[in-house]
Every structure is written in C-alpha cells, then in structure tokens.
Short mmCIF file of C-alpha atoms in Angstrom, two decimals:
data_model
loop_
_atom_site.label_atom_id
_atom_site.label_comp_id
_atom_site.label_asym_id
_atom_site.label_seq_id
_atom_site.Cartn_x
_atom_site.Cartn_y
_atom_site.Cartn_z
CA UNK A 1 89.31 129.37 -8.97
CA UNK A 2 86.46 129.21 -6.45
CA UNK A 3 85.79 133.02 -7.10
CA UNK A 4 85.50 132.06 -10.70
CA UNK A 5 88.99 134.09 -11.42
CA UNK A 6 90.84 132.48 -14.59
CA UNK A 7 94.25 130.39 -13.68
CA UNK A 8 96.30 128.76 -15.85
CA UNK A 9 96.02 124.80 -15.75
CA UNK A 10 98.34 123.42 -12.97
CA UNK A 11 99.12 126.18 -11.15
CA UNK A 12 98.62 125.53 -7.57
CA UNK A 13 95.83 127.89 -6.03
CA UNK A 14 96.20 128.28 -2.18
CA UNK A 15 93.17 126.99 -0.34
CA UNK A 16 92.00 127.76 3.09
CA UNK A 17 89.46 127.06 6.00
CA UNK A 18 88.60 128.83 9.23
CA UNK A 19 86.06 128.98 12.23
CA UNK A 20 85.03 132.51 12.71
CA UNK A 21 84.54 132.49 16.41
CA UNK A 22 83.67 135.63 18.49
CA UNK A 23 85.22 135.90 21.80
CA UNK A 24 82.88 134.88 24.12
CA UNK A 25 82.94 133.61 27.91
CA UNK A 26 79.25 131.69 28.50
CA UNK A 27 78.52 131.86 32.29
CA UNK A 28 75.82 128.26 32.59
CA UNK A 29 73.97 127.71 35.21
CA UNK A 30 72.51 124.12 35.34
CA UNK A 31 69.28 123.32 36.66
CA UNK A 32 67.85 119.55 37.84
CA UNK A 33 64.19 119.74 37.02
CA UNK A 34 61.75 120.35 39.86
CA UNK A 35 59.08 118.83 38.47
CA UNK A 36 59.68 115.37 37.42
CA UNK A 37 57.72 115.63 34.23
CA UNK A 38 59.01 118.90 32.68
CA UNK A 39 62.51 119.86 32.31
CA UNK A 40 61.23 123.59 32.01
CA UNK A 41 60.15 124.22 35.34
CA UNK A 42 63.94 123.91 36.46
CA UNK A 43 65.12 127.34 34.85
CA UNK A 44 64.91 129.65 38.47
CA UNK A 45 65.44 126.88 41.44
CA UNK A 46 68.62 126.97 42.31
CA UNK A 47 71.38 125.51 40.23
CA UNK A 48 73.46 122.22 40.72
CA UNK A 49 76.57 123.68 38.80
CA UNK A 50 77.48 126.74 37.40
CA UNK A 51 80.31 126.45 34.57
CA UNK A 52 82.23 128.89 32.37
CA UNK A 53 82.22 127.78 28.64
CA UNK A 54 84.22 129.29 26.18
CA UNK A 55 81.26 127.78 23.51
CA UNK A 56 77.86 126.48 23.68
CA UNK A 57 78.34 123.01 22.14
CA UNK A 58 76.52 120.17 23.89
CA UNK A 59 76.16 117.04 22.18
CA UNK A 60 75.75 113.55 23.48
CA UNK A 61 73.03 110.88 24.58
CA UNK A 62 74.97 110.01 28.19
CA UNK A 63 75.69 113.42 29.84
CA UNK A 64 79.50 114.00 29.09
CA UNK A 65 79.37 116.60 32.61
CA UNK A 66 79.34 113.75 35.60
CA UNK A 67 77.21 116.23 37.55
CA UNK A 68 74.06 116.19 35.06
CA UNK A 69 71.34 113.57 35.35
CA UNK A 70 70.84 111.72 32.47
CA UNK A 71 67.13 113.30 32.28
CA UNK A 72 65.45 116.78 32.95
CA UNK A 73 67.62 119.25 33.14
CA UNK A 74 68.13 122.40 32.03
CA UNK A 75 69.78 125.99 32.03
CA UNK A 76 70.49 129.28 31.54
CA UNK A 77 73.48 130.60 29.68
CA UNK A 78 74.48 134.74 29.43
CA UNK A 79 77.48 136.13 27.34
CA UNK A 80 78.82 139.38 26.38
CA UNK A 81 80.15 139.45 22.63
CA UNK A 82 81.50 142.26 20.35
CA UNK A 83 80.91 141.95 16.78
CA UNK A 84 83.10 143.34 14.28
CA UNK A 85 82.42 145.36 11.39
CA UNK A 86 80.15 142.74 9.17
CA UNK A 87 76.70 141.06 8.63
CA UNK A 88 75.68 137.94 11.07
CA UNK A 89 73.53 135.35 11.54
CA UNK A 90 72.74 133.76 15.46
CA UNK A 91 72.33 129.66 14.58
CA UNK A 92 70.85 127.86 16.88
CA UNK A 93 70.93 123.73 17.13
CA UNK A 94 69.15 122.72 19.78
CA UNK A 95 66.66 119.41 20.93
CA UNK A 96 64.83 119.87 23.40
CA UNK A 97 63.35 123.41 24.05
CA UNK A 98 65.63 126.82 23.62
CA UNK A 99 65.18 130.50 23.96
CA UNK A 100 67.42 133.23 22.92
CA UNK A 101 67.29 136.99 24.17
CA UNK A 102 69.60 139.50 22.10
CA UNK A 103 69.78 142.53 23.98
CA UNK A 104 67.00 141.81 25.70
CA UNK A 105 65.06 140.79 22.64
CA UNK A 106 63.30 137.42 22.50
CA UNK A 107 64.53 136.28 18.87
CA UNK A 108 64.37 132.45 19.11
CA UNK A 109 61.81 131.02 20.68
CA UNK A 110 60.97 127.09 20.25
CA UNK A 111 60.07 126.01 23.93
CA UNK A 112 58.77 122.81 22.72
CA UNK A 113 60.14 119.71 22.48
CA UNK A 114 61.40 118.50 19.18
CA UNK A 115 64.29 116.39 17.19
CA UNK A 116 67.97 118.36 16.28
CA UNK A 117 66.41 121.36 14.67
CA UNK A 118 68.41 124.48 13.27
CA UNK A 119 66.84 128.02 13.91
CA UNK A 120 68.52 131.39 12.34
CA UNK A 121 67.98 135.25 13.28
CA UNK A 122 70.11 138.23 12.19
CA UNK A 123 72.60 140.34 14.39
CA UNK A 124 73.84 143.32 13.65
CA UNK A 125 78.17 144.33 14.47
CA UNK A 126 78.54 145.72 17.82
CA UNK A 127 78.60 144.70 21.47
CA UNK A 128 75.56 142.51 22.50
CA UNK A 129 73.89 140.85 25.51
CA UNK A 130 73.27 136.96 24.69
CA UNK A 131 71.07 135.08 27.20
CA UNK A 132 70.16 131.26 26.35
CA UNK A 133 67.68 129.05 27.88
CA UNK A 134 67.80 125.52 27.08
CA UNK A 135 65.75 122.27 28.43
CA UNK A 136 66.58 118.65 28.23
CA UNK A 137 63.96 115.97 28.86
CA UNK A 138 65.03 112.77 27.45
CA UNK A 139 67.32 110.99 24.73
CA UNK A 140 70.01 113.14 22.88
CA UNK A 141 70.98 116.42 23.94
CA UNK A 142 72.24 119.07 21.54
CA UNK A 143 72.74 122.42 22.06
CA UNK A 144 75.04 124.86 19.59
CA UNK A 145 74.87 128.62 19.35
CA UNK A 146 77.21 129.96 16.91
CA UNK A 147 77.99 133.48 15.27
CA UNK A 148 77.77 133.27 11.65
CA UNK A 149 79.93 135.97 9.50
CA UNK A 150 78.83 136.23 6.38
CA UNK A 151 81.33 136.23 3.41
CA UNK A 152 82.68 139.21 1.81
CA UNK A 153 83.52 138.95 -1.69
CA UNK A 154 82.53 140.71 -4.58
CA UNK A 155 81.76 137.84 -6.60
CA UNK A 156 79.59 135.56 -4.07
CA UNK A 157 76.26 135.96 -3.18
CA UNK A 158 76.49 133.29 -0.74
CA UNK A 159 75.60 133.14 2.61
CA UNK A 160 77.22 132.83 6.32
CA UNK A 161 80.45 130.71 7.08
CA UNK A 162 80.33 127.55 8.30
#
C-alpha cells in the first residue's frame, strides 16, 4: 500500500484525495495605484471595490474582476481562521509583491517584484488574525494563500498536503 502495509496481490485498496481547507471569509479591498509607476503606493487610498472571498486564488494575465485595471493595482486582504488540532504551514504564491501578518506578525515579506514564486512559514492550531498585502504591476497576476495540514501517519515523514 502507500503506507508500505503488505496486501495481497489484487485486492483492491481504497484510494482517496482531499483539499484541506480552513473556513475562512477574506474581506479584499482593491486599490488602483496612485502613482502610476508603483503599484505599492495604492495600499491606503481609498479602494475601488471591496469583495468577500471565500479563498485567495488569483490567477490570470487579463483581470478576470471587470472592475480591475489591467495594470497597478493592488490590495489588502484580512481573515479570521481557526485551526484545528495539527501542524501547518502558510504557502504563499504570489508575483508581484506580498506581505503576510499572522497575528500581527510580519512572517512573509517579499515586497519586490518577481516571477510566480512560492514562500512557506509555520502556524501553529488555534484561532488567528491573517492580513495580506499584495501588488500587481504588470503581466500575470497570481496570488494563492493556502493552509497546509501536515499528514498524520505513523509511517510518513512527509510533509504538508497538497
């Protein structure tokens, strides 16, 4: 088996996936850029949408929201989210520029601009404050934030879901 249990030949072993999602509701606030040459001054003006999310997962080279320009943007995401008994890791995919707070902790911080890169930090169970800013200049936009549970069996060493 995949937990390196011994099964006769043939016999069918049951097989499974799943997305561990925590139950979050992301309030985003979108910001046009008020400088023309830096996305990151628009975080603070005032916004030109505000949207609940039920997940941060932005990906796309034409804005798939009508109301964002196709260039400089940005914004500012906050979340409450409870997690459950368990070890975690906060993923991060983002291009352009993103910054994470935990609790009021800065624990990602790559305010630069850069390709689709992946960035990790560990969270601890328990209720948490997540705040998220994020800046688009130009080209493709992606932005994920995802919980990561880590397995639990006493044969793998391996690390979070996916």
């Amino acid at each position: 088996s995949p937990r390196g249990e011994r099964r006769a030949a043939s016999v069918p072993y049951r097989f499974s996936y799943r997305r561990f999602e925590p139950v979050a509701e992301w309030s985003v606030k979108f910001f046009a850029a008020s400088d023309t040459a830096d996305a990151r001054k628009g975080i603070g003006t005032a916004p030109i949408l505000v949207r609940s999310l039920r997940r941060l997962d932005l990906q796309w080279y034409r804005p798939l929201i009508k109301e964002l320009p196709l260039e400089r943007w940005s914004l500012e995401a906050t979340t409450a989210v409870t997690l459950g008994a368990g070890e975690y890791t906060l993923r991060s995919i983002s291009d352009d520029g993103i910054r994470v707070w935990v609790d009021g902790v800065l624990v990602i911080d790559r305010w630069t601009h850069h390709e689709s890169t992946v960035d990790t930090t560990p969270i601890s169970a328990g209720p948490h404050q997540v705040k998220v800013e994020f800046f688009q200049d130009d080209g493709w936009t992606e932005l994920r934030l995802d919980f990561l549970k880590a397995l639990a069996s006493p044969h793998s060493t391996a690390g979070p879901e996916r």
